[in-house]
Coordinates of C-alpha atoms in Angstrom, one line a residue:
M1 CA 88.4 83.4 97.5
L2 CA 88.2 82.5 101.2
L3 CA 85.8 84.4 103.4
R4 CA 86.0 84.1 107.1
H5 CA 83.0 85.1 109.1
P6 CA 83.9 87.5 111.9
G7 CA 82.2 85.4 114.5
D8 CA 83.9 82.1 113.4
E9 CA 87.1 80.9 115.0
P10 CA 89.1 77.9 113.4
R11 CA 88.9 74.9 115.7
R12 CA 92.4 73.7 114.6
R13 CA 95.3 75.1 112.8
A14 CA 94.2 76.3 109.4
D15 CA 97.4 77.2 107.6
A16 CA 97.9 78.9 104.2
T17 CA 99.0 76.2 101.8
A18 CA 99.5 75.5 98.2
T19 CA 100.5 72.4 96.3
R20 CA 101.1 74.5 93.2
S21 CA 103.5 77.5 93.1
N22 CA 101.1 80.0 91.8
A23 CA 99.1 81.2 94.8
W24 CA 98.0 84.6 96.1
G25 CA 96.9 85.1 99.7
L26 CA 95.2 88.1 101.1
A27 CA 93.9 88.0 104.7
A28 CA 92.3 90.3 107.2
A29 CA 91.3 89.5 110.8
G30 CA 91.2 92.7 112.8
R31 CA 94.4 93.4 114.5
D32 CA 95.2 89.8 115.3
V33 CA 96.5 88.9 111.8
R34 CA 99.8 87.2 112.7
R35 CA 97.8 83.9 112.6
L36 CA 97.5 84.6 108.8
S37 CA 101.1 85.4 108.3
G38 CA 102.9 82.4 109.6
S39 CA 104.4 84.1 112.6
G40 CA 101.3 83.5 114.8
A41 CA 99.5 80.4 116.0
C42 CA 96.6 80.2 113.6
R43 CA 96.8 80.6 109.8
F44 CA 94.5 80.3 106.8
R45 CA 95.0 78.2 103.8
P46 CA 95.2 79.9 100.4
L47 CA 93.7 78.5 97.3
T48 CA 96.0 76.2 95.3
G49 CA 96.2 76.3 91.5
T50 CA 96.3 79.2 89.2
T51 CA 93.2 81.0 90.6
P52 CA 94.1 83.9 92.9
L53 CA 93.3 83.4 96.6
L54 CA 91.5 86.0 98.7
V55 CA 91.0 85.6 102.5
F56 CA 88.8 88.2 104.1
S57 CA 87.5 88.9 107.5
L58 CA 85.8 92.1 108.8
P59 CA 88.1 93.8 111.3
D60 CA 86.9 95.1 114.7
R61 CA 86.7 99.0 114.1
R62 CA 87.6 99.6 117.7
N63 CA 90.9 98.0 117.2
F64 CA 91.9 99.3 113.8
G65 CA 95.1 101.1 114.7
G66 CA 98.2 101.0 116.8
R67 CA 100.5 99.1 114.5
R68 CA 103.0 97.0 116.4
R69 CA 106.1 95.2 115.3
G70 CA 107.3 92.0 116.9
G71 CA 106.1 88.4 116.9
G72 CA 104.0 88.3 120.1
R73 CA 100.3 87.6 119.8
R74 CA 97.6 89.9 120.9
G75 CA 94.7 89.0 123.2
S76 CA 91.2 88.1 122.2
R77 CA 90.0 91.7 121.9
G78 CA 92.1 92.0 118.7
R79 CA 89.8 89.6 117.0
P80 CA 86.3 90.4 115.5
A81 CA 84.0 91.0 118.3
A82 CA 81.5 88.2 118.3
V83 CA 81.3 87.1 121.9
A84 CA 79.4 83.8 121.5
T85 CA 82.1 82.3 119.2
E86 CA 85.2 84.2 120.4
L87 CA 85.5 82.3 123.7
H88 CA 89.1 81.3 124.5
H89 CA 90.7 80.0 127.7
R90 CA 94.1 81.4 128.6
E91 CA 95.9 78.6 130.5
D92 CA 98.5 81.0 131.7
G93 CA 96.0 83.7 132.8
P94 CA 93.6 86.1 131.1
G95 CA 96.3 88.8 130.9
N96 CA 98.8 86.8 129.0
A97 CA 99.0 85.8 125.3
R98 CA 98.2 82.4 124.3
R99 CA 101.1 80.0 123.7
P100 CA 102.3 79.8 120.1
G101 CA 100.6 77.0 118.2
H102 CA 97.6 77.0 120.5
C103 CA 94.6 77.6 118.3
Q104 CA 92.0 75.3 119.7
P105 CA 89.1 77.5 120.9
Q106 CA 88.2 76.7 124.4
S107 CA 86.0 78.3 127.0
I108 CA 87.4 81.3 128.8
A109 CA 87.5 81.9 132.5
R110 CA 86.7 85.4 133.7
P111 CA 86.8 86.9 137.3
E112 CA 83.7 86.0 139.2
G113 CA 80.8 88.3 138.5
Q114 CA 82.3 89.8 135.3
S115 CA 79.9 90.2 132.5
V116 CA 80.7 88.2 129.4
A117 CA 77.8 88.9 127.0
G118 CA 74.3 90.3 127.1
G119 CA 74.5 90.9 130.9
A120 CA 75.1 87.2 131.7
Q121 CA 77.4 86.5 134.6
F122 CA 79.4 83.4 135.3
P123 CA 81.5 82.2 138.2
R124 CA 85.3 82.0 137.7
H125 CA 86.2 78.4 137.4
D126 CA 84.9 75.0 136.3
D127 CA 81.1 75.8 136.4
G128 CA 81.6 78.9 134.2
R129 CA 83.7 77.0 131.7
R130 CA 81.1 74.1 131.5
H131 CA 78.2 76.6 130.9
L132 CA 80.2 78.5 128.2
E133 CA 81.3 75.3 126.5
E134 CA 77.7 74.1 126.4
A135 CA 76.6 77.4 124.9
R136 CA 79.3 77.2 122.2
R137 CA 78.2 73.7 121.3
G138 CA 74.6 74.8 121.1
L139 CA 75.5 77.7 118.7
Q140 CA 77.6 75.3 116.5
G141 CA 74.6 73.0 116.3
H142 CA 72.7 75.7 114.4
R143 CA 75.5 76.5 112.0
P144 CA 74.5 74.0 109.3
V145 CA 71.0 75.6 109.1
I146 CA 72.6 79.0 109.0
H147 CA 75.0 78.0 106.3
K148 CA 72.3 76.4 104.2
R149 CA 70.3 79.6 104.3
R150 CA 73.3 81.5 103.2
A151 CA 73.8 79.1 100.3
D152 CA 70.1 79.4 99.3
L153 CA 70.5 83.2 99.3
L154 CA 73.5 83.0 97.1
R155 CA 72.0 80.6 94.5
S156 CA 68.7 82.7 94.3
G157 CA 70.6 85.9 93.9
T158 CA 71.3 87.8 90.6
V159 CA 74.6 86.1 90.1
G160 CA 73.6 82.7 91.4
K161 CA 70.7 82.4 88.9
K162 CA 73.2 82.3 86.1
Y163 CA 74.5 78.9 87.1
R164 CA 73.2 75.3 87.4
W165 CA 74.2 74.0 90.9
R166 CA 75.3 70.6 92.0
D167 CA 76.4 69.5 95.4
E168 CA 79.0 66.9 96.3
T169 CA 80.7 65.7 99.5
Y170 CA 84.5 65.5 99.8
N171 CA 86.0 64.0 103.0
G172 CA 82.9 65.1 104.9
I173 CA 82.7 68.6 103.5
T174 CA 80.0 69.7 101.1
I175 CA 81.1 71.5 97.9
A176 CA 78.7 73.3 95.6
S177 CA 79.7 73.6 91.9
G178 CA 78.1 76.0 89.5
T179 CA 78.0 75.5 85.8
P180 CA 77.3 78.7 83.9
T181 CA 74.2 78.8 81.7
A182 CA 75.8 81.5 79.5
T183 CA 79.2 81.3 77.7
S184 CA 80.2 84.7 79.1
E185 CA 80.3 83.4 82.7
K186 CA 83.1 81.2 84.2
P187 CA 82.6 78.0 86.3
V188 CA 82.5 78.6 90.1
A189 CA 82.6 76.4 93.2
Y190 CA 82.2 77.3 96.9
S191 CA 82.3 75.5 100.2
Y192 CA 82.7 76.2 104.0
V193 CA 86.0 74.7 105.2
D194 CA 87.0 74.9 108.8
H195 CA 84.9 78.1 109.4
V196 CA 86.2 79.7 106.2
V197 CA 84.0 80.4 103.1
V198 CA 86.0 79.2 100.1
V199 CA 85.1 80.4 96.5
A200 CA 87.1 78.9 93.7
S201 CA 87.1 78.3 89.9
S202 CA 86.5 74.5 90.4
A203 CA 85.7 71.8 93.0
T204 CA 89.2 70.4 92.4
V205 CA 90.8 73.5 93.8
I206 CA 88.6 73.2 96.9
H207 CA 89.7 69.5 97.1
E208 CA 93.3 70.6 97.4
I209 CA 92.3 73.2 100.1
I210 CA 90.4 70.5 102.1
D211 CA 93.4 68.2 101.8
S212 CA 95.7 70.8 103.1
D213 CA 93.3 71.7 105.9
Q214 CA 93.1 68.1 107.0
G215 CA 96.8 67.6 106.9
R216 CA 97.1 65.7 103.6
G217 CA 98.7 68.5 101.5
A218 CA 101.8 70.7 101.7
R219 CA 101.4 74.1 103.2
L220 CA 102.5 77.3 101.6
V221 CA 103.4 78.9 105.0
D222 CA 105.9 76.1 105.6
S223 CA 107.9 76.9 102.4
S224 CA 111.2 78.7 102.9
D225 CA 110.4 81.3 100.2
F226 CA 107.2 82.3 101.9
K227 CA 108.9 82.6 105.3
A228 CA 111.8 84.6 103.9
T229 CA 109.5 87.0 102.0
M230 CA 106.9 87.7 104.7
T231 CA 109.6 88.2 107.4
L232 CA 110.4 91.4 105.5
L233 CA 106.9 92.8 106.2
P234 CA 105.4 94.2 109.4
S235 CA 104.1 91.4 111.7
D236 CA 101.0 93.3 112.9
R237 CA 98.9 93.3 109.8
V238 CA 95.2 93.8 109.0
G239 CA 95.7 92.4 105.5
M240 CA 98.4 90.4 103.6
G241 CA 99.2 88.9 100.2
Y242 CA 101.8 86.7 98.7
L243 CA 102.9 85.5 95.3
A244 CA 105.3 82.7 94.8
G245 CA 108.2 83.9 92.7
K246 CA 108.6 80.8 90.6
S247 CA 105.0 81.3 89.3
L248 CA 105.6 84.8 87.8
V249 CA 104.7 85.0 84.2
A250 CA 107.2 86.1 81.7
G251 CA 105.5 89.6 81.3
V252 CA 106.0 90.3 85.0
K253 CA 109.6 89.2 84.8
Q254 CA 110.2 91.6 81.9
Q255 CA 108.7 94.4 83.8
M256 CA 111.0 93.8 86.8
A257 CA 114.0 94.0 84.5
K258 CA 113.4 97.8 84.2
P259 CA 114.7 100.2 86.8
S260 CA 112.3 101.2 89.5
T261 CA 110.6 104.6 89.6
L262 CA 112.2 105.2 93.0
G263 CA 115.7 104.3 92.0
L264 CA 115.9 100.6 93.1
P265 CA 118.1 98.3 91.1
A266 CA 116.8 96.4 88.0
L267 CA 117.1 92.6 87.5
K268 CA 119.3 92.5 84.4
T269 CA 120.0 88.8 83.6
V270 CA 118.0 85.6 83.4
D271 CA 119.8 84.4 86.5
D272 CA 118.7 87.6 88.3
L273 CA 115.0 86.9 87.4
N274 CA 115.3 83.2 88.4
A275 CA 116.5 84.4 91.8
L276 CA 113.1 85.7 92.6
Q277 CA 111.7 83.8 95.6
G278 CA 108.4 85.7 96.3
I279 CA 106.5 88.9 96.5
G280 CA 104.6 89.8 99.6
G281 CA 102.3 92.6 100.7
A282 CA 100.9 93.7 104.0
L283 CA 98.4 96.3 105.1
S284 CA 98.9 97.7 108.6
A285 CA 97.7 100.6 110.7
T286 CA 99.3 103.2 113.0
G287 CA 97.8 105.7 115.3
N288 CA 97.8 108.3 112.5
G289 CA 97.4 106.4 109.3
I290 CA 97.6 103.2 107.2
A291 CA 100.5 101.7 105.4
F292 CA 100.8 99.2 102.6
D293 CA 104.2 97.4 102.4
L294 CA 105.5 95.5 99.4
A295 CA 108.5 93.1 99.6
V296 CA 110.4 91.4 96.8
K297 CA 112.6 88.6 98.1
L298 CA 115.5 87.3 96.0
D299 CA 118.1 84.5 96.5
A300 CA 121.2 86.6 96.7
S301 CA 123.4 83.6 95.7
K302 CA 121.7 83.4 92.3
L303 CA 122.1 87.2 91.5
S304 CA 124.9 88.4 89.2
P305 CA 127.7 90.1 91.0
A306 CA 126.7 93.5 89.5
T307 CA 123.1 93.2 90.6
R308 CA 124.1 92.0 94.1
Q309 CA 126.3 95.0 94.6
A310 CA 123.6 97.3 93.3
F311 CA 121.2 96.0 95.9
T312 CA 123.6 96.7 98.7
A313 CA 125.1 100.0 97.4
T314 CA 122.0 102.1 96.9
G315 CA 122.4 105.7 97.9
H316 CA 120.0 107.9 99.8
P317 CA 118.5 111.2 98.6
D318 CA 119.2 113.1 101.9
T319 CA 121.0 115.8 100.0
V320 CA 117.9 116.6 98.0
L321 CA 115.9 117.1 101.2
R322 CA 118.2 119.9 102.2
W323 CA 117.1 121.9 99.2
V324 CA 113.3 121.4 99.2
P325 CA 111.6 124.5 100.7
K326 CA 109.4 124.0 103.7
T327 CA 106.5 125.5 101.7
S328 CA 106.6 122.8 99.0
D329 CA 103.3 120.9 98.7
G330 CA 105.0 117.7 97.3
F331 CA 108.3 116.3 96.1
L332 CA 110.0 113.4 94.5
A333 CA 113.6 112.5 95.6
I334 CA 115.6 109.6 94.4
A335 CA 119.1 108.4 94.6
N336 CA 121.2 106.4 92.1
V337 CA 119.8 108.2 89.0
D338 CA 123.2 108.1 87.4
K339 CA 123.2 104.3 87.7
S340 CA 119.8 104.1 86.3
I341 CA 120.7 106.2 83.3
K342 CA 123.8 104.1 82.7
S343 CA 121.8 100.9 83.0
L344 CA 119.2 102.1 80.4
L345 CA 122.1 103.3 78.1
D346 CA 123.7 99.8 78.4
Q347 CA 120.4 98.2 77.5
Y348 CA 119.4 100.5 74.6
G349 CA 122.6 102.3 73.8
T350 CA 123.2 100.4 70.5
D351 CA 120.4 102.5 68.9
P352 CA 122.4 105.2 67.0
S353 CA 119.4 107.7 67.2
L354 CA 119.3 107.4 71.0
K355 CA 123.1 108.0 71.2
A356 CA 122.8 111.1 69.0
G357 CA 120.0 112.4 71.1
T358 CA 121.8 112.0 74.5
D359 CA 124.9 113.6 73.0
A360 CA 122.9 116.6 71.7
V361 CA 121.2 117.3 74.9
G362 CA 124.6 117.1 76.7
L363 CA 123.9 114.0 78.7
T364 CA 126.6 111.9 77.0
G365 CA 129.5 112.7 74.8
P366 CA 132.9 114.3 75.5
T367 CA 131.4 117.1 77.5
G368 CA 128.4 115.2 78.8
I369 CA 127.1 115.7 82.3
L370 CA 126.6 112.0 83.1
P371 CA 130.1 111.5 84.6
H372 CA 129.5 114.5 86.8
L373 CA 126.2 113.3 88.3
T374 CA 126.3 112.2 91.9
G375 CA 123.0 110.3 91.7
E376 CA 120.6 112.6 93.5
L377 CA 117.5 113.8 91.6
G378 CA 114.6 115.8 93.1
L379 CA 111.4 117.4 91.8
E380 CA 109.6 119.8 94.2
I381 CA 106.2 121.5 93.6
E382 CA 104.4 124.3 95.3
L383 CA 100.8 125.0 94.4
G384 CA 100.6 128.3 96.2
N385 CA 97.7 130.6 95.6
N386 CA 98.1 130.7 91.8
T387 CA 96.4 128.6 89.2
I388 CA 99.8 127.7 87.8
P389 CA 102.0 125.8 90.2
S390 CA 105.7 126.5 90.7
G391 CA 108.5 124.0 91.0
A392 CA 112.1 123.0 90.5
I393 CA 114.2 120.1 89.3
L394 CA 117.3 119.3 91.5
L395 CA 120.3 117.5 90.1
G396 CA 123.3 116.5 92.3
T397 CA 126.7 117.2 90.7
N398 CA 130.4 117.1 91.5
D399 CA 131.1 119.9 88.9
T400 CA 129.2 123.2 89.2
A401 CA 130.6 124.6 85.9
A402 CA 129.6 121.4 84.0
M403 CA 126.1 121.5 85.5
N404 CA 125.7 125.2 84.5
A405 CA 126.7 124.4 80.9
F406 CA 124.4 121.4 80.8
L407 CA 121.4 123.4 82.1
G408 CA 122.2 126.3 79.6
K409 CA 122.2 123.7 76.8
V410 CA 118.8 122.3 77.9
V411 CA 117.2 125.8 78.0
G412 CA 118.8 126.7 74.7
M413 CA 117.3 123.6 73.0
A414 CA 113.9 124.4 74.5
S415 CA 114.1 127.9 73.1
A416 CA 115.2 126.6 69.7
L417 CA 112.1 124.4 69.6
G418 CA 109.7 127.1 70.9
V419 CA 107.3 129.5 69.3
G420 CA 110.0 131.9 68.2
S421 CA 111.8 129.2 66.2
S422 CA 110.7 130.8 63.0
Q423 CA 112.9 133.8 63.7
G424 CA 115.7 131.7 65.1
G425 CA 116.3 130.3 68.5
I426 CA 118.6 131.8 71.2
L427 CA 121.5 129.7 69.8
S428 CA 120.8 130.5 66.2
P429 CA 123.2 133.0 64.4
G430 CA 120.5 135.4 63.4
F431 CA 118.6 135.5 66.6
D432 CA 117.4 138.9 67.9
P433 CA 117.1 138.6 71.8
H434 CA 114.6 141.5 71.8
S435 CA 112.2 140.1 69.3
I436 CA 110.6 137.3 71.2
D437 CA 112.8 135.4 73.6
T438 CA 115.3 136.8 76.0
L439 CA 117.9 135.5 78.4
Q440 CA 118.7 137.5 81.6
T441 CA 121.1 136.9 84.4
S442 CA 120.8 138.1 88.0
T443 CA 122.7 137.5 91.2
Y444 CA 121.1 136.3 94.5
R445 CA 123.2 135.5 97.5
G446 CA 126.3 135.2 95.5
T447 CA 124.8 132.9 92.9
T448 CA 124.1 133.7 89.2
I449 CA 120.6 132.9 88.1
T450 CA 119.9 132.7 84.4
T451 CA 116.3 133.2 83.3
W452 CA 114.6 132.6 79.9
H453 CA 111.7 134.9 79.2
T454 CA 109.4 133.7 76.3
P455 CA 105.8 134.4 75.4
S456 CA 105.5 130.7 74.3
L457 CA 105.3 129.8 78.0
P458 CA 102.9 132.2 79.7
G459 CA 103.1 132.2 83.5
F460 CA 106.6 130.6 83.4
A461 CA 110.1 132.0 83.3
P462 CA 112.4 129.0 83.3
S463 CA 115.5 129.8 85.4
Y464 CA 118.6 127.8 86.4
A465 CA 121.6 128.0 88.7
A466 CA 124.2 125.8 90.1
L467 CA 125.8 126.0 93.5
D468 CA 127.1 123.8 96.4
R469 CA 127.1 120.6 94.3
M470 CA 123.5 121.0 93.1
G471 CA 122.0 122.1 89.9
V472 CA 118.6 123.9 90.0
L473 CA 116.2 124.3 87.1
A474 CA 113.0 126.0 88.2
S475 CA 109.8 127.5 86.8
S476 CA 110.8 131.0 87.7
P477 CA 113.7 133.0 89.3
A478 CA 111.5 133.3 92.4
E479 CA 111.5 129.6 92.8
V480 CA 115.2 129.4 92.3
R481 CA 115.6 132.0 95.1
A482 CA 113.2 129.9 97.3
V483 CA 115.3 126.8 96.8
I484 CA 118.5 128.7 97.6
D485 CA 116.9 130.2 100.7
A486 CA 115.8 126.8 102.0
H487 CA 119.3 125.4 101.5
L488 CA 121.2 128.3 103.1
S489 CA 118.8 128.9 105.9
G490 CA 117.8 125.4 106.8
S491 CA 114.0 126.0 106.4
T492 CA 113.5 122.8 104.4
I493 CA 110.7 120.3 104.1
T494 CA 112.4 118.2 106.9
T495 CA 111.2 120.8 109.4
D496 CA 107.5 120.6 108.4
P497 CA 105.5 118.7 111.1
T498 CA 103.3 117.0 108.5
Y499 CA 106.3 115.7 106.7
Q500 CA 108.0 114.6 109.8
A501 CA 104.9 112.6 110.9
A502 CA 104.7 110.9 107.5
S503 CA 108.4 110.2 107.4
A504 CA 108.4 108.6 110.9
A505 CA 105.8 106.1 109.7
S506 CA 107.8 105.3 106.5
L507 CA 110.9 103.2 105.6
P508 CA 114.0 104.5 107.3
R509 CA 116.9 105.6 105.0
P510 CA 115.0 105.0 101.8
A511 CA 116.6 105.2 98.3
G512 CA 113.5 107.0 97.0
I513 CA 110.8 109.2 98.4
M514 CA 107.6 110.6 97.0
Y515 CA 105.6 112.9 99.3
V516 CA 102.3 114.9 98.9
N517 CA 100.7 117.2 101.4
L518 CA 97.1 116.3 100.7
A519 CA 95.7 118.8 103.2
R520 CA 97.3 121.7 101.2
V521 CA 96.2 120.1 97.9
V522 CA 92.6 120.1 99.1
S523 CA 92.9 123.7 100.4
V524 CA 94.1 124.8 96.9
I525 CA 91.3 123.0 95.1
Q526 CA 88.7 124.7 97.4
K527 CA 90.1 128.1 96.6
L528 CA 89.8 127.7 92.8
P529 CA 87.4 130.2 91.3
T530 CA 85.3 127.6 89.6
S531 CA 85.0 124.1 90.9
S532 CA 83.5 121.3 88.9
A533 CA 81.5 118.4 90.2
V534 CA 84.7 116.3 89.9
D535 CA 86.6 118.8 92.1
T536 CA 83.9 118.7 94.7
K537 CA 84.0 115.0 94.8
A538 CA 87.7 114.9 95.0
V539 CA 87.7 117.3 97.9
A540 CA 85.2 115.1 99.8
Y541 CA 87.3 112.0 99.3
L542 CA 90.6 113.7 100.2
A543 CA 89.3 115.8 103.1
P544 CA 90.0 113.2 105.8
L545 CA 93.6 112.6 104.5
Q546 CA 96.6 114.6 105.7
A547 CA 99.5 113.4 103.5
L548 CA 100.8 110.4 101.6
M549 CA 104.3 109.2 101.2
L550 CA 105.9 106.4 99.2
T551 CA 109.4 105.2 100.1
A552 CA 111.6 102.5 98.7
S553 CA 114.8 100.8 99.8
S554 CA 116.9 97.7 99.1
E555 CA 119.2 95.3 101.0
T556 CA 120.9 92.2 100.3
G557 CA 118.5 90.0 98.3
A558 CA 115.4 92.2 98.9
A559 CA 113.7 95.3 97.7
L560 CA 111.1 97.1 99.9
E561 CA 108.4 99.7 99.3
R562 CA 106.0 101.3 101.7
F563 CA 103.0 103.5 100.8
F564 CA 101.8 105.4 103.8
V565 CA 98.6 107.6 104.1
A566 CA 98.4 109.9 107.0
I567 CA 94.9 110.5 108.3
K568 CA 93.8 113.7 110.1

């Protein structure tokens, strides 16, 4: 773990480095975080070895916002506000950004008479620079005392008392190593390297960090994999993380071989998994929320032809959005569901019981719906004013008749497995439609809606219809009508201002979308007749939030996801 004090500025380039491939990096330094990412002038060095690396700095609250793309650096005010140690000279003028690669903190020149700190005023040129430089040196002279006090507090604390401490010096830097007095604890070491607090599992790891900081070790940020991965992420970050692809354990690789929840391609072969270059994450801020981006970078030349094509041929669930009512409180929309199903069947299709099950439900077989799926899948939910929410499943199809038959089979199987199964299901020869379950049809705006009424599902009346290349399976005939109205009238979720704001801050043209209107969720919870302590706490936590959206997309040799939280 690396902790950077908000008032400290590295005196030279401090770049993220690793001599081993397994290294995590997470950094925060107000809005001026490009120096942590490799695209700016200053960078921090991550831990080497197998221990995860954390780099932290407290951001300036006044500057938390206004996410910006592009590689240009921000001015000094983007850094943590500690005037005494945040003094920089802009050789090309106070209004311009420092030159790339220029990290040496120098004194700053301000217009004559302008206050710098605590009401002090300095002239504009050499005299002011000299005074500020002397002040900075004076403060640095007290740092060893301050750092020793911090170390004493750490060792005398609740955690520190569990260790026996020993100090050593490595290339001019003091390292403290703690040996646990109890077997339940792990060894620990810490140091203060180039204005960064480093906490590691051993002094050896800190040795590597010092070597990298002093130019004797390879730097992670110089690796092509790191650069290729982090380029996919927003450049203006308040936090970042990176995991070298070659260091992924077998379990993680196995997990990545499964299709993504949001319809992204799976890595199918060993060559596909070995193509992994790195996984990067970045936390950034906008004027109306915060976003976390995750990027998976792969070497496209090592991917199998099928996987390479899958990454570039992902669809978009735009069709689903044209069916989701504006009043919906949340939805899931993904593309490529047909490809995901086929991929799973290819992987597990040798199991006879699985094949029999998919044939029985009408997914596969001579009359199966799989060949008639166009890839779009949606799930929309509306909480409304009732204790039981309503919703609908949307399935894209190129054959309306085949979709109607498939949905009818699904409802029929559900009825056969329902409460009335002792008297025979809807499809059973001796079934009496008036005894327990009934099927009714109605017509709405030229579309036939089939409804299953059953006492086994109180509050629900499952209904289905198929029209305009879309199958609809909803919780009630009213919900089917709402979906049809949204499609025919254009009053869809895409016209909702809250959705529009969240969508504008998310990935463009994603392959998958998950959206929740948190403000409406909170409103529904508050209207519940009885609210538990858990509900009350949930409302308190969610009240400042407007909405959340998760989007995912892929491109040649890369997969991207963004989780955005809109704040009121």
